Tab-separated table of C-alpha atoms in Angstrom:
chain	number	residue	atom	x	y	z
A	30	MET	CA	92.840	32.099	-40.310
A	31	ASP	CA	90.013	29.589	-40.061
A	32	GLU	CA	89.683	28.212	-43.570
A	33	SER	CA	85.979	27.947	-42.935
A	34	ILE	CA	85.614	31.661	-43.026
A	35	PRO	CA	84.724	32.737	-46.672
A	36	LEU	CA	87.028	35.225	-48.187
A	37	ALA	CA	85.870	37.951	-50.895
A	38	LEU	CA	88.116	40.145	-52.727
A	39	THR	CA	87.097	43.742	-53.804
A	40	VAL	CA	89.227	45.509	-56.497
A	41	ASN	CA	88.111	49.140	-56.406
A	42	GLY	CA	88.884	52.687	-55.521
A	43	LEU	CA	89.023	54.225	-52.066
A	44	TYR	CA	86.753	56.856	-51.048
A	45	SER	CA	87.572	58.434	-47.694
A	46	MET	CA	84.008	59.212	-46.626
A	47	GLY	CA	83.228	55.500	-46.282
A	48	ASN	CA	79.892	55.274	-48.052
A	49	ARG	CA	80.994	54.372	-51.750
A	50	TYR	CA	83.362	52.102	-53.565
A	51	LEU	CA	85.684	49.865	-51.583
A	52	GLN	CA	84.404	50.889	-48.176
A	53	ALA	CA	80.847	50.033	-49.143
A	54	ASP	CA	82.037	46.765	-50.431
A	55	LEU	CA	83.790	45.891	-47.217
A	56	ASN	CA	80.899	47.107	-45.063
A	57	THR	CA	78.572	44.694	-47.075
A	58	PHE	CA	81.047	41.834	-46.862
A	59	SER	CA	81.146	42.296	-43.008
A	60	VAL	CA	77.250	42.343	-42.646
A	61	LYS	CA	77.167	39.136	-44.747
A	62	ARG	CA	79.795	37.388	-42.603
A	63	VAL	CA	82.464	37.326	-45.264
A	64	TYR	CA	85.949	38.470	-44.573
A	65	GLY	CA	86.959	41.051	-47.124
A	66	VAL	CA	90.378	41.507	-48.704
A	67	THR	CA	91.138	44.362	-51.032
A	68	VAL	CA	93.217	45.424	-54.263
A	69	LEU	CA	93.187	49.300	-54.269
A	70	THR	CA	93.148	50.883	-57.672
A	71	SER	CA	92.782	54.563	-56.954
A	72	ILE	CA	92.114	57.050	-54.104
A	73	PHE	CA	89.398	59.742	-54.362
A	74	SER	CA	90.016	62.849	-52.522
A	75	ASP	CA	86.542	64.139	-53.106
A	76	GLY	CA	83.132	62.872	-54.178
A	77	GLU	CA	83.939	63.143	-58.046
A	78	VAL	CA	84.989	60.350	-60.326
A	79	PRO	CA	87.621	60.857	-61.327
A	80	SER	CA	88.890	62.852	-58.477
A	81	LYS	CA	90.474	66.134	-59.381
A	82	ASP	CA	93.579	65.587	-57.334
A	83	GLY	CA	93.138	62.029	-56.485
A	84	LEU	CA	95.690	59.203	-57.244
A	85	VAL	CA	95.596	56.259	-59.685
A	86	LEU	CA	97.781	53.393	-58.672
A	87	SER	CA	100.144	51.701	-61.033
A	88	ALA	CA	99.535	48.428	-62.801
A	89	THR	CA	102.733	47.178	-60.836
A	90	SER	CA	101.300	48.100	-57.680
A	91	VAL	CA	97.918	46.471	-58.373
A	92	ASP	CA	99.651	43.317	-59.569
A	93	ARG	CA	101.709	43.217	-56.359
A	94	GLN	CA	98.609	43.547	-54.226
A	95	PHE	CA	97.058	40.562	-56.165
A	96	GLY	CA	100.242	38.588	-55.457
A	97	SER	CA	100.397	39.407	-51.667
A	98	ILE	CA	96.693	38.388	-51.195
A	99	LEU	CA	96.532	35.280	-53.518
A	100	ASN	CA	99.889	33.719	-52.234
A	101	GLY	CA	98.564	32.980	-48.923
A	102	LEU	CA	94.700	33.103	-49.158
A	103	HIS	CA	91.962	31.236	-50.772
A	104	ILE	CA	89.668	33.576	-52.301
A	105	SER	CA	85.981	32.403	-52.611
A	106	SER	CA	84.758	35.297	-54.993
A	107	CYS	CA	85.870	38.527	-56.311
A	108	LYS	CA	84.194	41.863	-57.167
A	109	VAL	CA	85.832	44.361	-59.822
A	110	GLY	CA	84.906	48.056	-59.639
A	111	TYR	CA	86.559	51.082	-60.518
A	112	LEU	CA	89.373	50.634	-63.368
A	113	PRO	CA	90.121	54.061	-64.895
A	114	ASN	CA	92.656	53.128	-67.577
A	115	LEU	CA	94.054	50.563	-69.880
A	116	ASP	CA	97.058	49.501	-67.647
A	117	LEU	CA	94.649	48.820	-64.709
A	118	ILE	CA	92.223	46.803	-66.846
A	119	THR	CA	95.024	44.699	-68.246
A	120	ALA	CA	96.521	43.992	-64.796
A	121	VAL	CA	93.161	43.038	-63.370
A	122	GLU	CA	92.084	40.935	-66.394
A	123	GLN	CA	95.449	39.126	-66.266
A	124	ALA	CA	95.175	38.427	-62.501
A	125	CYS	CA	91.591	37.182	-62.860
A	126	ARG	CA	92.273	34.918	-65.676
A	127	ASN	CA	95.627	33.394	-64.321
A	128	ARG	CA	94.974	33.231	-60.695
A	129	SER	CA	92.298	31.741	-58.500
A	130	VAL	CA	89.882	34.394	-57.420
A	131	GLY	CA	86.659	32.525	-57.630
A	132	PRO	CA	83.540	33.759	-59.526
A	133	VAL	CA	84.032	37.377	-60.609
A	134	VAL	CA	81.172	40.011	-60.251
A	135	LEU	CA	81.861	42.950	-62.478
A	136	ASP	CA	80.321	46.316	-61.467
A	137	PRO	CA	81.018	48.756	-64.433
A	138	ILE	CA	82.041	52.225	-63.768
A	139	LEU	CA	82.187	53.883	-67.138
A	140	PHE	CA	81.086	57.494	-66.703
A	141	ASP	CA	82.067	60.325	-64.465
A	142	GLU	CA	79.849	62.705	-62.456
A	143	THR	CA	79.026	64.623	-65.623
A	144	GLY	CA	78.089	61.624	-67.755
A	145	ALA	CA	81.407	61.741	-69.775
A	146	SER	CA	83.198	58.308	-70.497
A	147	ILE	CA	85.973	57.598	-68.210
A	148	LEU	CA	87.822	55.086	-70.456
A	149	ASP	CA	89.319	56.017	-73.821
A	150	ASP	CA	88.533	53.834	-76.816
A	151	THR	CA	91.499	51.410	-76.346
A	152	ALA	CA	90.741	50.925	-72.732
A	153	PHE	CA	87.096	50.473	-73.351
A	154	SER	CA	87.884	47.966	-76.100
A	155	LYS	CA	90.054	45.899	-73.648
A	156	TYR	CA	87.427	46.162	-71.023
A	157	VAL	CA	84.704	44.712	-73.282
A	158	ASN	CA	86.706	42.087	-75.163
A	159	ASP	CA	88.827	40.691	-72.510
A	160	LEU	CA	87.445	41.652	-68.970
A	161	ILE	CA	83.749	41.251	-69.334
A	162	PRO	CA	84.095	37.592	-70.704
A	163	LEU	CA	85.735	36.656	-67.324
A	164	ALA	CA	82.789	37.627	-65.241
A	165	ASN	CA	80.236	35.383	-63.682
A	166	VAL	CA	77.959	38.172	-63.082
A	167	ILE	CA	77.830	41.634	-64.668
A	168	THR	CA	75.748	44.452	-63.025
A	169	PRO	CA	75.474	47.504	-65.454
A	170	THR	CA	73.084	50.258	-65.263
A	171	ILE	CA	71.029	51.024	-68.302
A	172	GLU	CA	73.478	53.728	-69.557
A	173	GLU	CA	76.362	51.500	-69.114
A	174	ALA	CA	74.555	48.631	-70.917
A	175	GLU	CA	73.885	50.962	-73.647
A	176	LYS	CA	77.718	52.044	-74.014
A	177	ILE	CA	78.715	48.263	-73.972
A	178	VAL	CA	76.295	46.936	-76.450
A	179	GLY	CA	76.208	50.031	-78.639
A	180	PHE	CA	72.411	50.894	-78.894
A	181	GLU	CA	69.980	52.960	-77.090
A	182	ILE	CA	67.709	51.073	-74.558
A	183	THR	CA	64.264	52.512	-74.422
A	184	SER	CA	61.852	49.573	-73.709
A	185	ASP	CA	61.750	46.286	-72.000
A	186	ASP	CA	62.437	44.558	-75.266
A	187	ASP	CA	65.528	46.734	-75.515
A	188	VAL	CA	66.688	45.595	-71.977
A	189	ILE	CA	66.162	41.953	-72.908
A	190	HIS	CA	68.124	42.371	-76.075
A	191	ALA	CA	70.896	44.045	-74.348
A	192	ALA	CA	71.190	41.452	-71.784
A	193	ASN	CA	71.317	38.735	-74.432
A	194	GLU	CA	74.041	40.837	-76.354
A	195	LEU	CA	76.093	40.939	-72.950
A	196	ARG	CA	75.737	37.140	-72.887
A	197	GLY	CA	77.055	37.015	-76.327
A	198	ILE	CA	80.194	38.923	-75.225
A	199	GLY	CA	80.792	35.981	-72.870
A	200	VAL	CA	79.661	36.960	-69.421
A	201	GLN	CA	77.597	34.191	-67.824
A	202	ASN	CA	74.933	35.988	-65.904
A	203	VAL	CA	73.494	39.604	-66.508
A	204	LEU	CA	71.718	41.925	-64.047
A	205	ILE	CA	70.796	45.288	-65.707
A	206	LYS	CA	69.729	47.916	-63.270
A	207	GLY	CA	66.706	50.019	-63.876
A	208	SER	CA	66.502	53.790	-63.378
A	209	ASN	CA	64.204	56.639	-62.766
A	210	GLU	CA	64.818	58.007	-66.167
A	211	HIS	CA	64.017	54.949	-68.191
A	212	GLN	CA	61.205	53.412	-66.148
A	213	GLY	CA	59.594	56.040	-64.043
A	214	ARG	CA	60.004	56.698	-60.304
A	215	ASP	CA	57.346	54.072	-59.383
A	216	ASN	CA	58.230	51.328	-61.794
A	217	ILE	CA	62.202	50.743	-61.210
A	218	ARG	CA	62.870	47.105	-62.289
A	219	ASP	CA	66.134	45.291	-62.725
A	220	TYR	CA	66.252	42.585	-65.481
A	221	VAL	CA	68.260	39.354	-64.804
A	222	LEU	CA	69.326	36.883	-67.370
A	223	LEU	CA	70.944	33.616	-66.083
A	224	GLU	CA	73.419	31.401	-67.690
A	225	ASP	CA	70.923	28.669	-68.221
A	226	GLY	CA	68.598	31.091	-69.985
A	227	ASP	CA	66.185	31.683	-67.336
A	228	ASP	CA	65.244	35.315	-66.817
A	229	PHE	CA	63.138	37.550	-64.527
A	230	TRP	CA	62.434	41.010	-63.498
A	231	LEU	CA	63.143	42.352	-59.883
A	232	THR	CA	60.594	45.004	-59.010
A	233	ASP	CA	60.648	47.394	-56.106
A	234	LYS	CA	58.646	50.476	-55.622
A	235	HIS	CA	61.029	53.450	-55.365
A	236	ALA	CA	61.770	54.874	-51.831
A	237	PRO	CA	60.305	58.318	-51.223
A	238	PHE	CA	63.684	59.932	-50.801
A	239	SER	CA	66.803	60.547	-52.899
A	240	GLN	CA	68.879	57.303	-53.159
A	241	PRO	CA	72.014	57.558	-51.188
A	242	SER	CA	75.489	56.937	-52.468
A	243	GLY	CA	76.881	53.310	-52.255
A	244	LYS	CA	73.760	51.541	-53.580
A	245	ASP	CA	75.213	50.183	-56.609
A	246	ASP	CA	78.407	49.384	-54.868
A	247	ALA	CA	76.589	47.326	-52.099
A	248	LEU	CA	74.361	45.521	-54.530
A	249	SER	CA	77.353	43.886	-56.388
A	250	ALA	CA	79.259	43.462	-53.262
A	251	CYS	CA	76.331	41.569	-51.801
A	252	ILE	CA	76.294	39.297	-54.816
A	253	THR	CA	79.876	38.668	-54.394
A	254	ALA	CA	79.599	37.991	-50.570
A	255	GLU	CA	76.581	35.556	-51.292
A	256	LEU	CA	78.627	33.727	-53.889
A	257	ALA	CA	81.411	33.473	-51.282
A	258	ASN	CA	78.916	31.881	-48.864
A	259	GLY	CA	78.235	29.231	-51.395
A	260	GLN	CA	74.989	30.524	-52.747
A	261	LYS	CA	73.799	29.731	-56.305
A	262	THR	CA	73.888	32.796	-58.583
A	263	GLU	CA	70.156	33.335	-58.784
A	264	ASN	CA	69.869	33.077	-54.929
A	265	ALA	CA	72.870	35.557	-54.565
A	266	ILE	CA	71.086	38.094	-56.877
A	267	ARG	CA	67.756	37.860	-55.246
A	268	THR	CA	69.111	38.077	-51.882
A	269	ALA	CA	71.228	41.225	-52.847
A	270	LYS	CA	68.192	42.855	-54.206
A	271	GLU	CA	66.421	42.457	-50.919
A	272	PHE	CA	69.468	43.509	-49.024
A	273	ILE	CA	69.651	46.705	-51.002
A	274	THR	CA	66.058	47.559	-50.896
A	275	ASP	CA	66.003	47.453	-46.980
A	276	ALA	CA	69.341	49.302	-46.969
A	277	THR	CA	68.059	52.178	-49.061
A	278	ARG	CA	64.696	52.527	-47.105
A	279	ASN	CA	66.539	53.179	-43.892
A	280	VAL	CA	69.397	55.448	-44.859
A	281	LEU	CA	72.062	56.629	-42.447
A	282	GLN	CA	72.734	60.365	-41.839
A	283	VAL	CA	76.357	60.389	-40.924
A	284	GLY	CA	77.568	63.805	-39.593
A	285	ASP	CA	76.303	66.860	-41.575
A	286	SER	CA	77.260	65.821	-45.187
A	287	ILE	CA	77.156	62.037	-45.689
A	288	GLU	CA	74.065	60.085	-46.614
A	289	SER	CA	74.601	56.317	-46.710
A	290	ILE	CA	72.634	53.240	-47.234
A	291	ASN	CA	72.074	51.375	-43.971
A	292	PHE	CA	74.289	48.387	-44.203
A	293	TRP	CA	72.760	47.038	-40.936
A	294	SER	CA	69.083	47.712	-41.771
């Protein structure tokens, strides 16, 4: 393979409909002219997280996937998504710590479709104390940020405080994603705190339709792709925000049941 082609790795679950998780990552990488490689952590047989009759792969399988990829390829950046248990968190943390995967973009997936926590206390502690400090960028929702920092976020000052707490854990750059529930439909803003202390809000008027699946996946994947392309972190985040804004304003209707962001918008 031509070494001039940037390679990005996504560590995520597989959702067969193609509009979420690993497939959303790969679609985004492709649009950004980045070659995507994968470490699969689980298979979802339906739209629920965790899937009722899906499959969670073993830590041994995940470690072997890392080995097969990293023994022959130079990875420019890495996104980490769905990790449902302690064994997988440990395997991915060790791979990211001990192997060359480039800057890590961590997209936390901490709650299932009902709002219940996916991780038990031991796994969550491992996630916070050992995996988060390895990340170049973390992209939690407000709810995920609340769980990680341990306090409720109800104001802009709380968002800023939470971002600083995340920096205190060890992550270099923080993007906290806004939401309808916390900011109102017409005032959704993401907050960014960079490694050098610079910070800013990214504001976008909410699109006049329900947000399609894959939005958060593609946002973090786009940051990962831009880092693989050699962009600085701030530029990668700003470009990803523009990408996802366009992609959610021009949604795709795939068949009768799938609403997806438009990766090619």
